[in-house]
Coordinates of C-alpha atoms and ligand atoms in Angstrom, one line a residue:
X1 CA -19.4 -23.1 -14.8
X2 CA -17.0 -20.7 -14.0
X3 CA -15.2 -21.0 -10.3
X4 CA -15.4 -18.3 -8.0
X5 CA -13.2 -16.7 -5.8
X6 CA -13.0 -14.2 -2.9
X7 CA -10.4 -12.4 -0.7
X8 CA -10.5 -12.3 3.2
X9 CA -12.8 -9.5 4.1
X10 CA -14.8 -10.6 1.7
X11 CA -15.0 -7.8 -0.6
X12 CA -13.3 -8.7 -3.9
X13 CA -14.7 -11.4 -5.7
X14 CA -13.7 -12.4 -9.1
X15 CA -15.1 -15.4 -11.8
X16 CA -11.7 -16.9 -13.3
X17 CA -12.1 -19.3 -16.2
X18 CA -10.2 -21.6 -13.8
X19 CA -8.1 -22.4 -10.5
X20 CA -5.3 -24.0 -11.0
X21 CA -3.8 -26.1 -8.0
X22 CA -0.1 -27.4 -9.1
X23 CA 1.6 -29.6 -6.6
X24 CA 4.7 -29.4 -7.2
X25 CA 6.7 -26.5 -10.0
X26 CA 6.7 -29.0 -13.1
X27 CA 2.6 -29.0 -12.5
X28 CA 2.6 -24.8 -11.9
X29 CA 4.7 -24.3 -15.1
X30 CA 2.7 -26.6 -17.9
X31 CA -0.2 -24.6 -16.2
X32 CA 1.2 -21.2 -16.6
X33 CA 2.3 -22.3 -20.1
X34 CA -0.9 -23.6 -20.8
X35 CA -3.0 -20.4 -19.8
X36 CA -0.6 -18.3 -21.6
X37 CA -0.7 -20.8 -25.2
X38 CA -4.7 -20.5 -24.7
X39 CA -4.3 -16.6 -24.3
X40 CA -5.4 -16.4 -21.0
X41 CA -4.1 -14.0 -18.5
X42 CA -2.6 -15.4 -15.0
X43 CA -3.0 -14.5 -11.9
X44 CA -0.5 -16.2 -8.6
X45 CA -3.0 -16.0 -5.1
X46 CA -1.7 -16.8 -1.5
X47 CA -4.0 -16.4 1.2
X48 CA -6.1 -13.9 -0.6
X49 CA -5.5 -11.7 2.5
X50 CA -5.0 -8.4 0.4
X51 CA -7.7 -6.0 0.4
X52 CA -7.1 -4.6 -3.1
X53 CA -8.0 -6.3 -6.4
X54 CA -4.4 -7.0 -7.0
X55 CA -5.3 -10.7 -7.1
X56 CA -8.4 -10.4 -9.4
X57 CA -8.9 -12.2 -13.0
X58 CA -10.8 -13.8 -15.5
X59 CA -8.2 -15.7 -16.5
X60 CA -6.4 -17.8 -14.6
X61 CA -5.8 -17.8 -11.0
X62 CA -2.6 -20.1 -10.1
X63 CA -3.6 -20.7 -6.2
X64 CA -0.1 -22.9 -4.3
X65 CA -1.9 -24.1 -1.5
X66 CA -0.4 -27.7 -2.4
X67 CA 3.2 -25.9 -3.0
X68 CA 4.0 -25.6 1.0
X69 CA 7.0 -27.8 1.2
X70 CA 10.1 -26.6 3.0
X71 CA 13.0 -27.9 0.6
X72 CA 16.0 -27.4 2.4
X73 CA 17.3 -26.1 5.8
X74 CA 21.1 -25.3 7.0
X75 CA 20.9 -24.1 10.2
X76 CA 24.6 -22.8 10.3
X77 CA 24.0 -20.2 7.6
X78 CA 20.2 -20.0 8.4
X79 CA 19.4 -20.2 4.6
X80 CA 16.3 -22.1 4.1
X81 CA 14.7 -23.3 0.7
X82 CA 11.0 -23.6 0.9
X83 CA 8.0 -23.5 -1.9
X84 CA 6.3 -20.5 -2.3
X85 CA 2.9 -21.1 -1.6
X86 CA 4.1 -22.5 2.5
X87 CA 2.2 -20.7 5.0
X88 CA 3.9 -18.0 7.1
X89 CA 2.2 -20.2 10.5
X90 CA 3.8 -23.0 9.0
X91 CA 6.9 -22.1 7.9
X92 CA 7.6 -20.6 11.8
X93 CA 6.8 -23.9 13.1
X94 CA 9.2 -25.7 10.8
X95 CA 11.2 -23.3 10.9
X96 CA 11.3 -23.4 14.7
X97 CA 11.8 -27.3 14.8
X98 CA 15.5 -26.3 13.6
X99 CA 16.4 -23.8 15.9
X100 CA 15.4 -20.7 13.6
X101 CA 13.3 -18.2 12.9
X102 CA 11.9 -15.8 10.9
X103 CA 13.7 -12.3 11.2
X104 CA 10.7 -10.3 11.8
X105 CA 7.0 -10.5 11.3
X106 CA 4.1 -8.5 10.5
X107 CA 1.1 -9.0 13.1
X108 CA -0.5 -12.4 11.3
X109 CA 0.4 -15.1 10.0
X110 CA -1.9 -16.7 8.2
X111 CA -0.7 -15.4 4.4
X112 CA 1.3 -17.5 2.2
X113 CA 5.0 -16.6 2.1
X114 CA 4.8 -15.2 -1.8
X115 CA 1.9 -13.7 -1.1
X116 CA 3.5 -11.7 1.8
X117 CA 6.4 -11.2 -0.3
X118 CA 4.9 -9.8 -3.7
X119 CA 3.4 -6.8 -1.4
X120 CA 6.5 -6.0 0.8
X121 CA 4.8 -7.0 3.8
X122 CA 6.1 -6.0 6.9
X123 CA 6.2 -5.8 11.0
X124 CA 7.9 -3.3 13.0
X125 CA 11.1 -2.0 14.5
X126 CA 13.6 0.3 12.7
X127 CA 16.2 -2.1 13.0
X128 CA 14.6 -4.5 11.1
X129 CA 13.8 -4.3 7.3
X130 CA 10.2 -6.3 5.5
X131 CA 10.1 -9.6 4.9
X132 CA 11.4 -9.2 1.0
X133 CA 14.9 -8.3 2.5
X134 CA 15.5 -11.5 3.1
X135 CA 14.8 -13.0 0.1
X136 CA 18.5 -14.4 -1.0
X137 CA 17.0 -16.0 -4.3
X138 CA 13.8 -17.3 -5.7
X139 CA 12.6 -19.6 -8.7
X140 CA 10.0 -17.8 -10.9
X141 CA 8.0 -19.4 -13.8
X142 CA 7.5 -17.0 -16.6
X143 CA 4.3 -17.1 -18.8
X144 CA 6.7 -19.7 -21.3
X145 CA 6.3 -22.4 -18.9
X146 CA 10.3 -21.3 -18.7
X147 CA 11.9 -21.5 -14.8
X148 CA 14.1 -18.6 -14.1
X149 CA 16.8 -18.9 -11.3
X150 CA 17.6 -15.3 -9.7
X151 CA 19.8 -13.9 -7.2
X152 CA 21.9 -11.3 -6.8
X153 CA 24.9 -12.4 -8.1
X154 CA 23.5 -13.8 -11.8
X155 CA 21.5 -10.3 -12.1
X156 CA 21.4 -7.8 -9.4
X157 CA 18.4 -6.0 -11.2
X158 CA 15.6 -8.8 -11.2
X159 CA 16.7 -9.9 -7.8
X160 CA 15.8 -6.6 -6.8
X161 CA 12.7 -6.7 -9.0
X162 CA 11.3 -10.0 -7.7
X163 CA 11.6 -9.7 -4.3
X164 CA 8.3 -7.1 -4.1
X165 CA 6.7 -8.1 -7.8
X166 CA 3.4 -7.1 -6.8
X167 CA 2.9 -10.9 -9.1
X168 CA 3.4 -9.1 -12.1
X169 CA 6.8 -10.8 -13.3
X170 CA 5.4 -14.5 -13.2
X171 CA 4.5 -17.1 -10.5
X172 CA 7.4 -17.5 -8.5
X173 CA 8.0 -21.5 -7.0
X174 CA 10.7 -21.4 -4.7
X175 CA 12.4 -18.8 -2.3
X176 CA 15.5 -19.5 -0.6
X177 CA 15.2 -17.4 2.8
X178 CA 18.1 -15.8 5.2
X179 CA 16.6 -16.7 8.2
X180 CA 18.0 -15.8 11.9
X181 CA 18.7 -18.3 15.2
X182 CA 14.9 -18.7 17.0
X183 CA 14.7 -16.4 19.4
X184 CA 12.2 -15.2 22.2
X185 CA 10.5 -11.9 22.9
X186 CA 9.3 -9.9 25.5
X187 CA 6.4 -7.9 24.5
X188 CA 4.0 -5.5 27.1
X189 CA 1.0 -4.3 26.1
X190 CA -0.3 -1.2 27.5
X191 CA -2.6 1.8 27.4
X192 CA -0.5 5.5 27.9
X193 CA -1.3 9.1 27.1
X194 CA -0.9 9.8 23.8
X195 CA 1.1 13.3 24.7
X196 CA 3.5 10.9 26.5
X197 CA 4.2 8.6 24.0
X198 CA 4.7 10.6 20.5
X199 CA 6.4 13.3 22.6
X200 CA 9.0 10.5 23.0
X201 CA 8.5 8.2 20.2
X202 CA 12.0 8.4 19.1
X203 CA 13.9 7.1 22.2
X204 CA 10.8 4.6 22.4
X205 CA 11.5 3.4 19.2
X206 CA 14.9 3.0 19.6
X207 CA 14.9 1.1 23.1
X208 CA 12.8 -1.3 21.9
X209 CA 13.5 -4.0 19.1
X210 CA 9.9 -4.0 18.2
X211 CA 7.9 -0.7 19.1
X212 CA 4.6 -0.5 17.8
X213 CA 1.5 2.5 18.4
X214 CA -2.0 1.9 18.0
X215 CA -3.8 5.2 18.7
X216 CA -7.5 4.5 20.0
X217 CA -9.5 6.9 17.6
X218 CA -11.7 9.5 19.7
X219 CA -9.1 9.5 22.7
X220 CA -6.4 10.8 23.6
X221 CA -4.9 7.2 24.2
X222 CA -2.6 4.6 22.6
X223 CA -2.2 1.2 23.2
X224 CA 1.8 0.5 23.0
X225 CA 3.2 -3.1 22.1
X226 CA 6.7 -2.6 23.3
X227 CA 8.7 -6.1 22.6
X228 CA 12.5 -6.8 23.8
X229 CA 14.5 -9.9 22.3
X230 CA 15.2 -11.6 25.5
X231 CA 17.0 -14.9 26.7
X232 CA 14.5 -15.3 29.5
X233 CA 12.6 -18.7 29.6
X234 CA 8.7 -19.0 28.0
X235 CA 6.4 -18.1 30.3
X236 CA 3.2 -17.8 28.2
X237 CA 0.1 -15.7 29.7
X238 CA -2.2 -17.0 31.8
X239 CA -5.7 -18.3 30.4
X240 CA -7.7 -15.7 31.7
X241 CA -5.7 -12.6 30.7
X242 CA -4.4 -14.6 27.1
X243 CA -8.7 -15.6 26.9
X244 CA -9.6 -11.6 27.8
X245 CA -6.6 -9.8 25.6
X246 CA -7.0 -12.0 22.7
X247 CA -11.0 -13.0 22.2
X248 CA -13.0 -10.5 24.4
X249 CA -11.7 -7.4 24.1
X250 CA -9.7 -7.4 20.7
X251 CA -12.1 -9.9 18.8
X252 CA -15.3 -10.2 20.3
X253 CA -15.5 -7.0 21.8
X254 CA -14.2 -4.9 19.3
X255 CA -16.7 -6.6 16.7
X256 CA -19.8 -5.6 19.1
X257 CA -18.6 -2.6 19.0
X258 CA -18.1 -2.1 15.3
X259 CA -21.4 -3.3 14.9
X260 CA -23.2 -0.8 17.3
X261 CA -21.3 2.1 15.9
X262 CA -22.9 0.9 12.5
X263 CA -26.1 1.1 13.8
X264 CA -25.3 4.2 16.1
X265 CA -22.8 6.2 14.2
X266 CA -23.8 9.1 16.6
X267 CA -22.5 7.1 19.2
X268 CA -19.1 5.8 18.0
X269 CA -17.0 8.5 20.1
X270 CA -18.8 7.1 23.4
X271 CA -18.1 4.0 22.4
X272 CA -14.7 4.3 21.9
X273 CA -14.1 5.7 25.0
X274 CA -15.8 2.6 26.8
X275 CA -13.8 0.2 24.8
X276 CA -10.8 1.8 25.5
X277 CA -11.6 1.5 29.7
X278 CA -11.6 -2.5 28.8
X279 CA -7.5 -3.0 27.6
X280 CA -5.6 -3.5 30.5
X281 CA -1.9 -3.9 30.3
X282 CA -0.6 -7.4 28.7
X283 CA 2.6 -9.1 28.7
X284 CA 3.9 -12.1 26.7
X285 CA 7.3 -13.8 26.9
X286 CA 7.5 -16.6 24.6
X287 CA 9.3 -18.0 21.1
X288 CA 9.1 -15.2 18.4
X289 CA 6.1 -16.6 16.4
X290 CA 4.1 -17.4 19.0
X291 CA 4.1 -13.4 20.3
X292 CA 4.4 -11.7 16.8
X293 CA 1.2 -13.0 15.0
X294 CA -2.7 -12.8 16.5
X295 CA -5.8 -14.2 15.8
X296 CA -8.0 -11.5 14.0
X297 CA -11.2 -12.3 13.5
X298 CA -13.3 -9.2 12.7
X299 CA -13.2 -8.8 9.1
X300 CA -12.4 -5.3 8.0
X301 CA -10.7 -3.5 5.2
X302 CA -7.1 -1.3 5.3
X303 CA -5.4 1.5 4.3
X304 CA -1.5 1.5 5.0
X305 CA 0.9 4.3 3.5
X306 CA 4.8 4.2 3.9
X307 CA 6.2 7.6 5.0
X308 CA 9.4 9.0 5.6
X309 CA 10.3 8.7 9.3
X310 CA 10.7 12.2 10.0
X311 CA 7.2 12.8 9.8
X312 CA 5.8 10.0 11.8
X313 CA 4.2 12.0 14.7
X314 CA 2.9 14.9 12.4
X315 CA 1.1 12.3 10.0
X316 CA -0.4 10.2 12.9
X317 CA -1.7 13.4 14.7
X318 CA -3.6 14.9 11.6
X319 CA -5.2 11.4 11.1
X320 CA -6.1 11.6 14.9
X321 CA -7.2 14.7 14.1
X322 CA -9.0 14.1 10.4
X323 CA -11.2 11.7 12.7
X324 CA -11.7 13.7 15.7
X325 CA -13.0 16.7 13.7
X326 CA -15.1 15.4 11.5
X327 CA -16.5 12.8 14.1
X328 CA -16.0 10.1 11.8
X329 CA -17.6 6.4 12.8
X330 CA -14.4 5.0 13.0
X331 CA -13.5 2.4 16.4
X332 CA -10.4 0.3 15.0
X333 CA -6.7 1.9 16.0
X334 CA -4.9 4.2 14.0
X335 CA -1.4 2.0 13.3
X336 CA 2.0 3.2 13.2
X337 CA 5.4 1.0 12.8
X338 CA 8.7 1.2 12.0
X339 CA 11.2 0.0 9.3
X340 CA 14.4 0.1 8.2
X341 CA 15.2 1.1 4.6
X342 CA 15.8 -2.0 1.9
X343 CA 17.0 -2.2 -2.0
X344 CA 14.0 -4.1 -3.6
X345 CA 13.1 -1.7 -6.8
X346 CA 9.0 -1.5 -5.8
X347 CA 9.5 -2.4 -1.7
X348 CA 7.6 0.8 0.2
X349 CA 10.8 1.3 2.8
X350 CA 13.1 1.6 -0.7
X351 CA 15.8 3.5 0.3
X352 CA 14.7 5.2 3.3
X353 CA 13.7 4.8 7.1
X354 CA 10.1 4.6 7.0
X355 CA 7.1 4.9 9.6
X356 CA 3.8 3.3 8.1
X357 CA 0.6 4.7 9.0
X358 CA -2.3 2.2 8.9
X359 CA -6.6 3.1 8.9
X360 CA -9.0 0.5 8.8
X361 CA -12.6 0.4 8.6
X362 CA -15.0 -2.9 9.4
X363 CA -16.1 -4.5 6.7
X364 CA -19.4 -3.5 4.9
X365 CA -19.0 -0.4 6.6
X366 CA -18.3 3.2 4.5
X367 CA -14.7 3.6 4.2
X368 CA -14.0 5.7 1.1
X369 CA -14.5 9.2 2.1
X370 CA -12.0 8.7 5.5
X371 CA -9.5 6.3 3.0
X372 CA -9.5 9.0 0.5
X373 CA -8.9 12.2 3.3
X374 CA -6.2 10.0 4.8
X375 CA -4.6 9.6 1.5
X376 CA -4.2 13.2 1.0
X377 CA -2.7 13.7 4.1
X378 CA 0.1 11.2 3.3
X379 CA 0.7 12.6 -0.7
X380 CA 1.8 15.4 1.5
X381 CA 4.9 13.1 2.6
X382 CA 5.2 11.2 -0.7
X383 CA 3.6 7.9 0.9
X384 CA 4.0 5.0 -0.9
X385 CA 0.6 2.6 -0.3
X386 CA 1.0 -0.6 1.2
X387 CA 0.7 -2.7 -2.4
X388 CA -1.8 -5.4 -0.5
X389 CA -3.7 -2.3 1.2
X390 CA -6.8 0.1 -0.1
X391 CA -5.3 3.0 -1.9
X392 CA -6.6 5.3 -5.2
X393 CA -3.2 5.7 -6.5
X394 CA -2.1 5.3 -10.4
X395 CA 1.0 4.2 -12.2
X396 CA 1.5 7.9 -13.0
X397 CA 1.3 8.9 -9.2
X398 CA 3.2 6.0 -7.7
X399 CA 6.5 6.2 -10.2
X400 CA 8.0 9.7 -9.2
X401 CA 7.8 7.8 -5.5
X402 CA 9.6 4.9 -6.7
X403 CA 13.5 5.8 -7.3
X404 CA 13.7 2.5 -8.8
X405 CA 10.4 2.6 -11.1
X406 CA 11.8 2.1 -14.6
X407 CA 14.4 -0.6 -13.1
X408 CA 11.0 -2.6 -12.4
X409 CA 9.8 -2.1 -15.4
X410 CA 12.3 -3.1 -17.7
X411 CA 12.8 -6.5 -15.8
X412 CA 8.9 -6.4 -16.2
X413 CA 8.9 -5.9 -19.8
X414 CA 12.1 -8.5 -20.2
X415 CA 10.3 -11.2 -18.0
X416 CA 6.9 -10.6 -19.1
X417 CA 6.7 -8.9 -22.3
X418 CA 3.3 -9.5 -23.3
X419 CA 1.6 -8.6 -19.8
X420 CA 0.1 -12.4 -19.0
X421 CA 0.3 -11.4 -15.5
X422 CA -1.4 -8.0 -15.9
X423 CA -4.7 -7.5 -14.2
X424 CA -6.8 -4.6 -13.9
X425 CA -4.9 -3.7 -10.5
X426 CA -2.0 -4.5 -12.0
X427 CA -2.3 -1.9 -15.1
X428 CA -3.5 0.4 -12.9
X429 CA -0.9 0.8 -10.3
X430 CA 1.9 -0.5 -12.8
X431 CA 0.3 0.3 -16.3
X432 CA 0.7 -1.0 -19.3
X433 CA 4.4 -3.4 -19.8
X434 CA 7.2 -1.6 -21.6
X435 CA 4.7 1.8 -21.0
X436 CA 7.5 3.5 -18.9
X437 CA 10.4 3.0 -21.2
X438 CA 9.9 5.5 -23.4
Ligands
FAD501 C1 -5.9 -9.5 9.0 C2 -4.7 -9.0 8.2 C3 -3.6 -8.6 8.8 C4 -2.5 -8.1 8.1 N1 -1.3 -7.7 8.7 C5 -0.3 -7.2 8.0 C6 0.9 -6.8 8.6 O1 1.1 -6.9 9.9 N2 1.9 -6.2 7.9 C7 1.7 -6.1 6.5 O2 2.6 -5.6 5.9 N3 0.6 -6.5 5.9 C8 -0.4 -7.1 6.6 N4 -1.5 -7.6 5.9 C9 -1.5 -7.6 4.5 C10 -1.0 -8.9 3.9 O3 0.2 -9.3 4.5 C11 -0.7 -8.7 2.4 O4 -1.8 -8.3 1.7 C12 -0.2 -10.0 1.8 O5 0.1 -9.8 0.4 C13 -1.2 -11.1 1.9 O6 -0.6 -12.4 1.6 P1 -1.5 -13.5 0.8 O7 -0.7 -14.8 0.9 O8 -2.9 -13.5 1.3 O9 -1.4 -12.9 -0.6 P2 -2.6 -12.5 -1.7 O10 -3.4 -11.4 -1.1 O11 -3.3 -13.8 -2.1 O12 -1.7 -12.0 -2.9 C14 -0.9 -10.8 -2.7 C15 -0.1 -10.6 -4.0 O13 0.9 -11.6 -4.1 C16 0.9 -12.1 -5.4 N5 1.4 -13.5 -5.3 C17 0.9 -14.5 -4.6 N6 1.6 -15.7 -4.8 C18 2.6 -15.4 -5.7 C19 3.6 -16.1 -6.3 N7 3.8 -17.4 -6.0 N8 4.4 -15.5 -7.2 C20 4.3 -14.2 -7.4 N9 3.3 -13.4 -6.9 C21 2.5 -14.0 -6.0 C22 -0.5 -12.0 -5.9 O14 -0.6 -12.0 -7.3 C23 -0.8 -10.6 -5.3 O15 -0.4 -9.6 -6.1 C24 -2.6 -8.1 6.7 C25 -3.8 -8.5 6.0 C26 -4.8 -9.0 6.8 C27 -6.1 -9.4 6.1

């Protein structure tokens, strides 16, 4: 009987012929080889926390749960040597037992670190670049069975190709990580005037290291979380305000409320305008891990489209907007961070400061019609979707946003020339190998 698997909100499922659990990279490269020699096509999976199909197949899906060691650690040069499959949780722990940490983080942490990697995941603060620009080198099984070694210096181009590879290279083993001294943060939480803030989002942005805007749809709120690096001592939040921040109003509450607005879509802007009297202001001051990732618990899916800075404020106000006007049954917070730009041929901040944009809708709830308006709005800007995130985009649309498109795909078509790795997400949003080249 064939296995079954199913991402994290629950919503793509797939039958492989099999899952395939290596231990250790010898194991994960006789099983890649083996698929491949049986003409089976591959498929690497982390924690299955992407909402597209991207990790879909009837092949084979190679799943590194039992590849979480971490290999190496020199704290003077902060470069770190861990098997891909680690958990991001786990990896700040360890990483944390040596006095370092992770340069910035997105806002869980429960993927695996090649899964986070493949899709250019990300946290905020326009100092700070995503995750894959810290990627010094990596080990990557091609569908051979064959280990390739890459870094910059052997081959600029499939360093810059493997660091966001969307999986579709091979099943990388091993990453060696630049990671920074551990470090504290200072982070308030806190409902403002949505005038006051994207009037000023600039100097905002700038005066904090981590500056993050979460517009409450059907208000005219936004809940800030405005995080300083800091040298002060932990002092963790109390029980009551960690218990009432954390599980009432942002898990519990917020999944009542999902659930009535199903039932009452009528109702949702009412709703919304309750929920939002609930947040109170919240601060944290503790290690960097501890403050950057949060429980979420309501299962839901997500939209998330990289856009040029410049436009951050205009593209979060017509999204305000699109849902205002049309009265759409939408409770969760429209997103907006901040990056720096990075190198990496397919990462969505390549080459320039970026502001994402992020929608979400619960789960089993209609999404499509509100994904697909959003989308529209940010093809205005050239968005680039988040590659782990809903989106209805095409190889043909995505490569005139990708300056380094056919770069990608000729390390794609030299690393994987007869597409083992190719799903239908994969053709899709990448097409065919060696299709680009001409
Ligand atoms: C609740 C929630 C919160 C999130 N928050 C954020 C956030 O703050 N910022 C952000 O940017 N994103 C966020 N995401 C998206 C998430 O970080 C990405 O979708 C990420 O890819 C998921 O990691 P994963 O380990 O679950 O990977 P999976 O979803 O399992 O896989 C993702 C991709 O990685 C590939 N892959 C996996 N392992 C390997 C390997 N060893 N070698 C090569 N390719 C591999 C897969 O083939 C697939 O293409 C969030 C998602 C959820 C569900």
């Amino acid at each position: 009987m064939a296995a079954k698997w199913s991402n994290w909100a629950r919503q793509q499922t797939c039958a492989p012929a099999r899952i395939e659990r290596p231990a250790n990279e010898e194991q994960l490269s006789e099983a890649v080889a083996r698929a491949a020699r049986e003409g089976l096509p591959v498929r690497p999976v982390g924690s299955g926390h992407s909402f597209t199909d991207t990790c879909l197949t009837d092949g084979v899906l190679v799943d590194q749960s039992g590849m979480q060691r971490v290999l190496d650690v020199d704290p003077r040069t902060g470069l770190v040597k861990v098997e891909a499959g680690i958990k991001l949780h786990r990896l700040a722990a360890e990483l944390h037992r040596h006095g370092l940490a992770l340069e910035n983080q997105g806002d869980i942490d429960k993927q695996s670190l090649a899964g986070a990697l493949a899709t250019a995941t990300h946290g905020t603060g326009e100092r700070f670049r995503n995750m894959s620009a810290n990627v010094v080198g990596c080990r990557l099984v091609t569908a051979t069975g064959e280990v390739v070694e890459i870094d910059e210096e052997r081959d600029p181009d499939t360093w810059r190709a493997a660091r966001v590879s969307v999986g579709a290279l091979g099943v990388i083993s091993q990453y060696t990580l630049r990671c920074v001294p551990a470090f504290r943060i200072h982070r308030i939480d806190e409902l403002r005037p949505a005038a006051e803030v994207l009037g000023d989002l600039d100097a905002l942005v700038a005066a904090h290291d981590h500056f993050e805007v979460m517009a409450l749809p059907h208000t005219d709120k936004v809940l800030t979380y405005a995080s300083r690096r800091t040298d002060r001592p932990a002092t963790p939040p109390g029980r009551i305000a960690a218990w009432w921040n954390d599980d009432a109003v942002s898990n519990a509450g917020l999944g009542a409320a999902c659930g009535l607005g199903r039932l009452l879509p009528g109702a949702v802007p009412g709703i919304a305008r309750t929920m939002s009297g609930l947040i109170g202001r919240y601060e944290q001051l503790d290690d960097s891990h501890r403050v950057f990732a949060h429980e979420r618990r309501v299962r839901f899916t997500e939209m998330e489209y990289a856009i040029p800075r410049a436009h951050a404020v205009e593209a979060l106000e017509r999204v305000r907007a699109l849902i205002a006007d049309r009265r759409l049954p939408v409770l969760f917070p429209v997103e907006l961070r901040f990056t720096a730009p990075d190198d990496a041929f397919l990462s969505t901040a390549h080459g320039r400061d970026t502001a994402y944009v992020a929608v979400h809708q619960i789960a089993r709830a209609e999404y499509e019609a509100f994904f697909r308006a959003v989308e529209a709005i940010m093809d205005e800007y050239e968005g680039r979707p988040h590659w782990g995130k809903r989106h209805f985009q095409t190889a043909a649309t995505l490569a005139p946003r990708y300056p380094g498109w056919r770069d990608f795909q000729a390390v794609r078509a030299r690393l994987d020339p007869e597409g083992v790795f190719t799903n239908d997400y994969v053709r899709r949003v990448l097409g065919p190998v060696g299709a680009d080249l001409g």
